Amino acid sequence: MSTEGLAAAQQKMTDAGVPQTAIDVFSHYYAQLEDGTTGSIPEETIEPYLDPPKLDDVTIDPFAAKEVFDKLAIINLNGGLGTSMGMDRAKSLLPVRDGKSFLEIIVEQVLAARRATGARLPLVFMNSFRTREDTLEVLSRYPDLPVGDLPLDFLQNKEPKLRADDLTPVEHPADPDLEWCPPGHGDIYTALQTSGLLQQLLDAGFRYASVSNSDNLGTVPNPVIAAWFAGTGAPYAAELCRRTAADRKGGHLAVRKSDGRLILRDTAQTPEDQMHFFTDEHRHPFFHTNNLWFDLEQVAAILAERDGVMGLPLIRNEKTVDPADKTSTKVYQIESAMGAAIEVFDGATAIVVDRSRFLPVKATSDLLLVRSDAYELDERMALVQQVETVPGVSLDAEHYKLVGDFEERFAEGVPSLREAASLTVEGDHRFGAGVVATGDARVTADDPAEIPAGTVIGG
Ligand code: UPG
């Protein structure tokens, strides 16, 4: 049955103009899916990674840093939708501060770094078919952004969602767009090659790339890490952060027992009954930020060696064809994670960086934090922490999980968090302007639905 499924999926991709290499990559994963591979990485198969190198121990030669920066391109992953926050558009379009979105802040960070260093620093977004149009519209407002003939974005591939019952491409005539999905950010390697961008960057004299998520405003272009990376001669490096209890959605590196190689384990690869190991910040003390460094020459070499199929571990993502309708047909999305390439590159490495490099927005509580006065934007357009310890924020899941609900309830602005150790909101409330949280601030379901402007919520 599923041989027919694969043939139908391949045909559908060909008809849609998907490049052959991307179809080969999909077929590689399809075979694994058929064999029952789930991509799960049980705790007993790994050892914690406890002693990565630390940026604090690194000294660099400023002249070397300048040289590397001149050969550095910035790539930003922008193909995902903010579905876990109820969005059907790129999360990076959300306003963060002073009316500027993630996207605008990222662009302005790169423009500021160019002014400060004189480096060319091209910024290229990886978009999916769902995010391209909106993103290019925003980028068109920055006439100085393009560098030479390099494009502002490259498009990742698309693949059919597969019915979970028989692995055939799902049909959804009500909205045929929903029959497709991007293959996860692991597709970056295929897309860099199939779009021609990898060769274009190399031809224009760019040797290194700094890659990160568009929901992380912490990745201001950094000459010290660039110089460290180039100095290692490694093909690939991952930035890690000492993890906090709040770092739950994402991944960590580990050492695979069977061959001693460094591997990535993401949430979706952890057996459900072992999530307590995954989330234990003492057992796995460093979090994988998805800020990566590539030596583009070595990426091109490995892609050539493998005919464009990196062979990253499969992630089987179980969803419904319409993510907003949990009763719609159950599907599998075949995905892979960009950071899983650590196991593919011989000599790949990792480095522990300052927490300021990792400010992910995975939920509305993270959005509240980066919008609050716990941070300020400096002249580099970097979010600089204004408090010694960032307060933990917990918002009522029923009323604040979706961005639309969140925006309605904080239409006048988010509370001040400068004096807060934590903020917990239970029940449904609308916040007036200038609300201040202090200590362990808590709003309970019994508190008024309208929190008046200027209220001090004491802990
Ligand atoms: N993205 C794409 N294309 C896709 C899927 C996602 O460009 O097909 C983008 C997305 O827009 C976002 C980024 O990739 O900017 C990360 O995606 P997201 O779903 O938010 O993160 P996870 O995949 O859950 O986790 C990644 C890494 C994980 C790391 C975490 C840090 O896989 O190891 O801990 O990012 O936030």
Coordinates of C-alpha atoms and ligand atoms in Angstrom, one line a residue:
M1 CA 0.0 0.0 0.0
S2 CA 2.7 2.5 0.9
T3 CA 4.8 1.9 -2.2
E4 CA 1.8 3.5 -3.9
G5 CA 1.9 6.1 -1.2
L6 CA 5.5 7.0 -2.0
A7 CA 4.8 7.0 -5.8
A8 CA 1.8 9.3 -5.3
A9 CA 3.8 11.6 -3.0
Q10 CA 6.7 11.8 -5.5
Q11 CA 4.3 12.5 -8.3
K12 CA 2.6 15.3 -6.3
M13 CA 6.0 16.8 -5.6
T14 CA 7.1 16.6 -9.2
D15 CA 3.9 18.2 -10.4
A16 CA 4.4 21.0 -7.9
G17 CA 7.9 21.7 -9.3
V18 CA 9.8 20.5 -6.2
P19 CA 13.5 19.9 -7.2
Q20 CA 14.6 16.2 -7.6
T21 CA 17.1 16.4 -4.8
A22 CA 14.3 17.4 -2.3
I23 CA 12.2 14.5 -3.6
D24 CA 15.2 12.1 -3.0
V25 CA 15.5 13.4 0.5
F26 CA 11.8 12.9 1.1
S27 CA 12.0 9.4 -0.3
H28 CA 14.9 8.6 1.9
Y29 CA 12.8 9.5 5.0
Y30 CA 9.6 7.9 3.6
A31 CA 11.4 4.5 3.5
Q32 CA 12.3 4.9 7.2
L33 CA 8.7 5.9 8.1
E34 CA 7.5 2.8 6.3
D35 CA 9.9 0.7 8.4
G36 CA 8.3 2.1 11.5
T37 CA 11.1 4.5 12.4
T38 CA 9.9 7.1 14.8
G39 CA 13.1 8.9 15.4
S40 CA 12.8 8.4 19.2
I41 CA 16.1 8.6 21.2
P42 CA 15.7 6.9 24.5
E43 CA 17.7 8.0 27.5
E44 CA 19.5 4.7 27.9
T45 CA 21.1 5.1 24.5
I46 CA 22.9 8.4 25.4
E47 CA 25.2 10.0 28.0
P48 CA 24.8 13.6 29.0
Y49 CA 27.2 16.1 27.4
L50 CA 28.8 17.7 30.4
D51 CA 32.0 19.4 29.3
P52 CA 31.6 21.6 26.2
P53 CA 34.2 24.3 25.5
K54 CA 33.2 27.7 26.8
L55 CA 33.5 31.1 25.0
D56 CA 34.6 32.7 28.3
D57 CA 37.8 30.7 28.0
V58 CA 38.6 31.8 24.5
T59 CA 40.9 34.7 23.5
I60 CA 40.9 35.8 19.9
D61 CA 43.1 38.0 17.7
P62 CA 41.0 41.1 16.7
F63 CA 42.6 41.2 13.3
A64 CA 41.6 37.6 12.7
A65 CA 38.1 38.5 13.8
K66 CA 37.9 41.3 11.2
E67 CA 39.0 39.0 8.4
V68 CA 36.5 36.3 9.3
F69 CA 33.7 38.9 9.6
D70 CA 34.4 40.0 6.0
K71 CA 33.6 36.4 4.9
L72 CA 30.5 35.9 7.1
A73 CA 26.9 35.6 5.9
I74 CA 23.9 35.7 8.3
I75 CA 21.2 33.2 7.6
N76 CA 17.9 33.4 9.5
L77 CA 15.4 30.5 9.7
N78 CA 11.9 31.9 9.0
G79 CA 10.0 29.1 7.4
G80 CA 7.9 28.0 10.4
L81 CA 4.6 29.3 11.5
G82 CA 3.7 30.3 15.1
T83 CA 1.2 27.4 15.2
S84 CA 1.7 26.6 18.9
M85 CA 0.7 30.2 19.6
G86 CA -2.3 30.0 17.2
M87 CA -0.7 31.8 14.3
D88 CA -1.0 30.8 10.6
R89 CA 1.8 33.3 9.6
A90 CA 5.4 33.6 10.4
K91 CA 6.0 34.3 14.1
S92 CA 8.6 36.9 13.2
L93 CA 5.9 39.3 12.0
L94 CA 4.7 39.8 15.6
P95 CA 5.5 43.2 17.0
V96 CA 8.0 43.1 19.9
R97 CA 9.1 46.6 20.8
D98 CA 8.5 50.2 19.6
G99 CA 6.1 48.8 17.0
K100 CA 9.0 46.8 15.4
S101 CA 8.6 43.1 14.7
F102 CA 11.2 40.3 15.2
L103 CA 11.9 40.6 11.5
E104 CA 12.5 44.3 11.6
I105 CA 14.7 44.0 14.7
I106 CA 16.8 41.3 13.1
V107 CA 17.3 43.4 10.0
E108 CA 18.3 46.4 12.0
Q109 CA 20.7 44.3 14.1
V110 CA 22.5 43.4 10.9
L111 CA 22.5 46.9 9.5
A112 CA 23.9 48.2 12.9
A113 CA 26.7 45.5 12.8
R114 CA 27.6 46.5 9.2
R115 CA 27.9 50.2 10.3
A116 CA 30.0 49.2 13.3
T117 CA 32.4 46.9 11.5
G118 CA 32.4 47.8 7.8
A119 CA 31.8 44.1 7.0
R120 CA 29.4 43.3 4.1
L121 CA 27.3 40.8 6.3
P122 CA 24.6 39.7 3.9
L123 CA 21.4 38.7 5.6
V124 CA 19.4 35.9 3.9
F125 CA 16.2 34.5 5.3
M126 CA 15.1 30.9 4.7
N127 CA 11.4 31.1 4.0
S128 CA 8.8 28.5 3.3
F129 CA 5.9 28.8 0.9
R130 CA 3.8 30.0 3.9
T131 CA 6.1 32.8 5.0
R132 CA 7.8 34.2 1.8
E133 CA 5.3 36.8 0.7
D134 CA 4.8 38.6 4.0
T135 CA 8.5 38.5 4.8
L136 CA 9.6 40.0 1.5
E137 CA 7.0 42.7 1.9
V138 CA 8.7 43.8 5.2
L139 CA 12.2 43.4 3.7
S140 CA 11.3 45.7 0.8
R141 CA 11.2 48.6 3.2
Y142 CA 15.0 48.3 3.7
P143 CA 16.6 49.4 0.4
D144 CA 20.1 49.1 1.9
L145 CA 19.7 45.5 2.9
P146 CA 20.7 43.6 -0.3
V147 CA 24.4 42.8 -0.8
G148 CA 25.5 42.6 -4.4
D149 CA 23.5 40.1 -6.4
L150 CA 22.6 38.0 -3.4
P151 CA 18.9 37.4 -2.8
L152 CA 17.2 38.4 0.5
D153 CA 15.7 35.0 0.9
F154 CA 15.8 31.4 -0.3
L155 CA 12.8 29.1 -0.4
Q156 CA 12.8 25.9 1.5
N157 CA 11.2 22.8 -0.1
K158 CA 7.7 21.6 0.5
E159 CA 6.4 18.0 0.9
P160 CA 3.0 16.4 1.2
K161 CA 1.6 15.6 4.6
L162 CA 0.9 11.9 4.8
R163 CA -2.2 10.2 6.1
A164 CA -1.2 8.4 9.3
D165 CA -3.4 5.4 8.4
D166 CA -1.9 4.5 5.0
L167 CA 1.0 6.9 4.4
T168 CA -0.6 8.3 1.2
P169 CA -0.6 12.1 0.6
V170 CA -3.5 13.6 2.4
E171 CA -6.3 15.3 0.5
H172 CA -7.9 18.4 1.9
P173 CA -10.0 20.1 -0.9
A174 CA -11.3 22.7 1.6
D175 CA -7.8 24.3 1.6
P176 CA -5.3 22.4 -0.6
D177 CA -2.5 24.5 0.8
L178 CA -2.9 22.5 4.0
E179 CA -2.0 19.3 2.1
W180 CA 1.7 20.6 2.2
C181 CA 4.2 21.3 4.9
P182 CA 7.8 22.4 5.1
P183 CA 10.2 19.5 6.0
G184 CA 11.5 21.1 9.1
H185 CA 14.6 23.3 9.4
G186 CA 16.9 20.3 8.6
D187 CA 15.8 21.1 5.1
I188 CA 18.2 24.0 5.1
Y189 CA 21.1 21.9 3.7
T190 CA 19.0 20.7 0.8
A191 CA 17.5 24.1 0.2
L192 CA 20.9 25.9 0.3
Q193 CA 21.9 23.5 -2.5
T194 CA 18.7 23.3 -4.6
S195 CA 18.2 27.1 -4.5
G196 CA 21.8 27.7 -5.7
L197 CA 22.4 30.0 -2.7
L198 CA 25.3 28.0 -1.3
Q199 CA 27.3 28.3 -4.6
Q200 CA 26.3 32.0 -4.9
L201 CA 27.7 32.7 -1.4
L202 CA 30.9 30.8 -2.1
D203 CA 31.3 32.6 -5.5
A204 CA 30.9 36.0 -3.8
G205 CA 33.7 35.2 -1.3
F206 CA 31.6 34.2 1.7
R207 CA 33.2 31.2 3.6
Y208 CA 31.2 31.1 6.9
A209 CA 27.5 31.4 7.9
S210 CA 26.0 32.2 11.2
V211 CA 22.5 30.6 11.3
S212 CA 19.7 31.1 13.9
N213 CA 16.0 31.1 14.5
S214 CA 13.9 34.1 13.7
D215 CA 12.2 33.8 17.1
N216 CA 15.6 34.4 18.9
L217 CA 16.5 38.1 19.1
G218 CA 19.8 37.2 20.9
T219 CA 21.9 36.5 17.8
V220 CA 23.5 39.9 17.1
P221 CA 26.4 39.3 14.7
N222 CA 29.3 38.4 16.9
P223 CA 32.9 38.7 15.8
V224 CA 34.4 36.8 18.8
I225 CA 32.4 33.6 18.1
A226 CA 33.1 34.0 14.4
A227 CA 36.8 34.2 15.0
W228 CA 36.7 31.3 17.4
F229 CA 34.8 29.2 14.9
A230 CA 37.1 29.9 12.0
G231 CA 40.1 29.3 14.3
T232 CA 38.9 25.7 15.1
G233 CA 38.8 24.7 11.5
A234 CA 35.6 22.8 12.3
P235 CA 33.0 22.4 9.6
Y236 CA 30.2 23.0 12.0
A237 CA 29.6 24.4 15.5
A238 CA 26.5 24.7 17.8
E239 CA 26.1 27.4 20.4
L240 CA 24.9 26.1 23.8
C241 CA 23.6 27.9 26.8
R242 CA 23.6 26.8 30.4
R243 CA 19.9 25.9 30.7
T244 CA 17.3 27.2 33.0
A245 CA 14.1 25.5 34.2
A246 CA 12.2 27.6 31.6
D247 CA 14.1 25.9 28.7
R248 CA 11.7 23.1 27.9
K249 CA 10.8 23.2 24.2
G250 CA 13.8 22.5 22.0
G251 CA 16.8 20.2 22.3
H252 CA 20.0 19.3 24.0
L253 CA 23.2 17.7 22.8
A254 CA 24.2 14.3 24.1
V255 CA 26.9 11.6 23.5
R256 CA 25.6 8.5 21.7
K257 CA 26.7 5.5 23.6
S258 CA 27.0 3.2 20.6
D259 CA 29.7 5.3 18.8
G260 CA 30.6 8.2 21.1
R261 CA 29.4 10.8 18.6
L262 CA 27.7 14.0 19.6
I263 CA 24.1 14.0 18.7
L264 CA 21.1 16.3 19.1
R265 CA 17.9 15.2 20.9
D266 CA 14.9 17.4 20.4
T267 CA 11.6 17.3 22.3
A268 CA 9.9 15.4 19.4
Q269 CA 12.6 12.7 19.7
T270 CA 12.2 12.0 23.4
P271 CA 9.9 9.2 24.5
E272 CA 6.9 10.7 26.3
D273 CA 7.5 8.8 29.5
Q274 CA 11.2 10.0 29.5
M275 CA 10.4 13.7 29.3
H276 CA 11.5 14.1 33.0
F277 CA 15.1 13.3 31.9
F278 CA 14.8 15.7 29.0
T279 CA 13.6 18.6 31.1
D280 CA 16.0 18.0 34.0
E281 CA 18.4 20.9 33.8
H282 CA 20.9 19.2 36.1
R283 CA 21.1 16.0 34.1
H284 CA 21.4 17.8 30.7
P285 CA 22.8 21.1 31.8
F286 CA 23.3 22.8 28.4
F287 CA 20.5 23.7 26.0
H288 CA 20.9 23.7 22.2
T289 CA 20.2 27.2 21.0
N290 CA 20.0 26.4 17.3
N291 CA 22.5 29.1 16.7
L292 CA 24.9 27.3 14.3
W293 CA 28.1 28.1 12.5
F294 CA 28.8 26.6 9.1
D295 CA 32.0 26.5 7.1
L296 CA 30.2 26.7 3.7
E297 CA 33.0 25.1 1.8
Q298 CA 32.8 22.0 4.0
V299 CA 29.0 22.0 3.8
A300 CA 29.2 22.0 0.0
A301 CA 31.8 19.2 0.2
I302 CA 29.6 16.9 2.3
L303 CA 26.5 17.6 0.2
A304 CA 28.5 16.7 -3.0
E305 CA 29.8 13.6 -1.3
R306 CA 26.2 12.5 -0.4
D307 CA 24.4 13.6 -3.6
G308 CA 22.5 16.2 -1.6
V309 CA 21.0 13.8 1.0
M310 CA 22.5 14.6 4.4
G311 CA 20.7 11.7 6.0
L312 CA 19.8 13.5 9.2
P313 CA 17.7 11.5 11.7
L314 CA 14.0 11.5 10.9
I315 CA 11.5 13.3 13.1
R316 CA 8.0 11.9 12.8
N317 CA 5.7 14.7 13.6
E318 CA 2.1 13.7 14.3
K319 CA -0.5 16.4 13.5
T320 CA -3.9 16.9 12.0
V321 CA -4.1 18.1 8.4
D322 CA -5.7 21.3 9.6
P323 CA -3.8 22.3 12.8
A324 CA -6.7 24.4 13.9
D325 CA -9.1 21.5 13.7
K326 CA -8.1 18.6 15.9
T327 CA -10.9 16.4 14.5
S328 CA -9.5 16.6 10.9
T329 CA -7.5 13.8 9.4
K330 CA -4.5 12.6 11.3
V331 CA -1.2 13.0 9.4
Y332 CA 2.5 12.5 9.7
Q333 CA 4.9 15.3 8.7
I334 CA 8.3 14.0 7.9
E335 CA 10.8 16.4 9.4
S336 CA 14.4 16.8 10.4
A337 CA 16.2 19.3 12.6
M338 CA 19.1 21.5 11.3
G339 CA 21.1 20.8 14.5
A340 CA 21.0 17.1 14.0
A341 CA 23.8 17.6 11.4
I342 CA 26.3 17.6 14.4
E343 CA 26.4 13.9 14.0
V344 CA 27.1 14.0 10.3
F345 CA 30.1 16.3 10.2
D346 CA 33.4 14.8 11.4
G347 CA 35.0 17.4 13.7
A348 CA 31.8 19.2 14.5
T349 CA 32.0 21.1 17.8
A350 CA 30.0 23.1 20.2
I351 CA 30.6 26.1 22.5
V352 CA 28.8 27.5 25.6
V353 CA 27.9 31.2 25.1
D354 CA 26.3 33.8 27.3
R355 CA 22.6 33.6 27.9
S356 CA 22.1 36.9 26.0
R357 CA 22.6 34.8 22.8
F358 CA 19.4 32.9 23.5
L359 CA 16.1 34.7 24.0
P360 CA 13.6 32.3 22.4
V361 CA 10.0 33.2 22.0
K362 CA 8.1 29.8 22.0
A363 CA 5.0 30.9 23.9
T364 CA 3.1 34.1 24.8
S365 CA 4.8 34.2 28.2
D366 CA 8.2 34.6 26.4
L367 CA 6.6 37.3 24.2
L368 CA 5.5 39.1 27.4
L369 CA 9.1 39.0 28.7
V370 CA 10.8 40.4 25.6
R371 CA 8.1 43.1 25.4
S372 CA 8.6 44.1 29.0
D373 CA 11.0 46.5 30.7
A374 CA 13.1 43.5 31.8
Y375 CA 14.9 44.2 28.6
E376 CA 15.9 47.4 26.6
L377 CA 17.1 47.7 23.0
D378 CA 20.6 49.2 22.8
E379 CA 22.3 50.9 19.9
R380 CA 23.1 47.5 18.3
M381 CA 19.4 46.7 18.5
A382 CA 20.3 44.0 21.0
L383 CA 17.9 43.2 23.8
V384 CA 19.8 43.9 26.9
Q385 CA 18.6 42.4 30.2
Q386 CA 17.8 45.1 32.8
V387 CA 17.3 42.9 35.8
E388 CA 19.7 40.6 37.6
T389 CA 17.4 37.6 37.1
V390 CA 14.7 37.4 34.5
P391 CA 11.4 36.8 36.2
G392 CA 9.5 33.5 35.5
V393 CA 6.2 34.3 33.7
S394 CA 3.3 31.9 33.8
L395 CA 0.0 32.8 32.0
D396 CA -3.3 31.0 32.2
A397 CA -3.2 28.5 29.3
E398 CA -6.9 28.9 28.5
H399 CA -7.0 32.7 28.1
Y400 CA -3.5 33.7 27.0
K401 CA -2.0 30.8 24.9
L402 CA -3.1 32.2 21.6
V403 CA -1.5 35.4 20.3
G404 CA -4.9 36.9 19.5
D405 CA -6.2 36.4 23.0
F406 CA -2.9 37.6 24.5
E407 CA -2.9 40.8 22.4
E408 CA -6.5 41.6 23.4
R409 CA -5.7 41.2 27.1
F410 CA -2.5 43.3 27.0
A411 CA -3.7 45.8 24.4
E412 CA -2.5 48.7 26.7
G413 CA 1.0 47.2 27.2
V414 CA 2.5 44.5 29.4
P415 CA 3.2 45.0 33.1
S416 CA 6.5 46.3 34.3
L417 CA 8.7 43.5 35.5
R418 CA 11.7 45.4 36.9
E419 CA 10.7 44.7 40.5
A420 CA 9.2 41.3 39.9
A421 CA 10.7 37.9 40.8
S422 CA 7.8 36.2 39.0
L423 CA 4.4 36.9 37.4
T424 CA 1.6 34.3 37.5
V425 CA -1.8 35.1 35.9
E426 CA -4.7 32.7 36.6
G427 CA -8.1 33.3 35.1
D428 CA -9.2 35.9 32.5
H429 CA -8.1 39.5 32.9
R430 CA -7.5 42.6 30.8
F431 CA -4.6 44.7 31.9
G432 CA -4.7 48.5 31.9
A433 CA -1.7 50.7 31.1
G434 CA 1.3 50.9 33.4
V435 CA 0.5 47.9 35.6
V436 CA 3.5 47.1 37.8
A437 CA 4.4 43.6 39.1
T438 CA 6.6 43.3 42.2
G439 CA 8.0 40.3 44.0
D440 CA 6.2 37.1 43.3
A441 CA 3.2 38.8 41.7
R442 CA 0.1 36.7 41.3
V443 CA -3.3 37.5 39.7
T444 CA -5.9 34.9 40.6
A445 CA -9.2 34.0 39.0
D446 CA -11.0 35.9 41.9
D447 CA -9.3 39.2 41.0
P448 CA -11.3 41.7 38.9
A449 CA -11.6 41.0 35.1
E450 CA -10.3 44.5 34.4
I451 CA -6.9 45.2 36.1
P452 CA -7.0 49.1 36.3
A453 CA -4.2 51.2 34.8
G454 CA -1.4 51.7 37.3
T455 CA -2.3 48.8 39.6
V456 CA 0.7 47.5 41.6
I457 CA 0.4 43.7 41.8
G458 CA 2.4 42.9 44.9
G459 CA 3.9 39.5 45.8
Ligands
UPG1 N1 11.6 26.7 10.7 C1 11.9 26.8 9.4 N2 11.4 25.8 8.6 C2 10.7 24.7 9.1 C3 10.5 24.6 10.5 C4 11.0 25.7 11.3 O1 12.5 27.7 8.9 O2 10.4 23.8 8.3 C5 12.2 27.8 11.6 C6 11.2 28.5 12.5 O3 10.6 29.6 11.8 C7 12.0 29.0 13.7 C8 13.1 27.9 13.7 O4 13.1 27.2 12.5 O5 12.6 30.2 13.4 C9 13.0 27.0 14.9 O6 11.8 26.2 14.8 P1 11.0 25.9 16.1 O7 9.9 25.0 15.8 O8 10.6 27.2 16.8 O9 12.0 25.2 17.1 P2 12.3 23.7 17.4 O10 12.3 23.0 16.1 O11 11.3 23.2 18.4 O12 13.7 23.7 18.1 C10 14.9 24.3 17.5 C11 16.0 23.2 17.6 C12 16.3 22.9 19.0 C13 16.6 24.1 19.8 C14 15.5 25.2 19.6 C15 15.9 26.5 20.2 O13 15.6 22.1 16.8 O14 17.3 22.0 19.1 O15 16.7 23.8 21.2 O16 15.2 25.4 18.2 O17 14.8 27.4 20.2

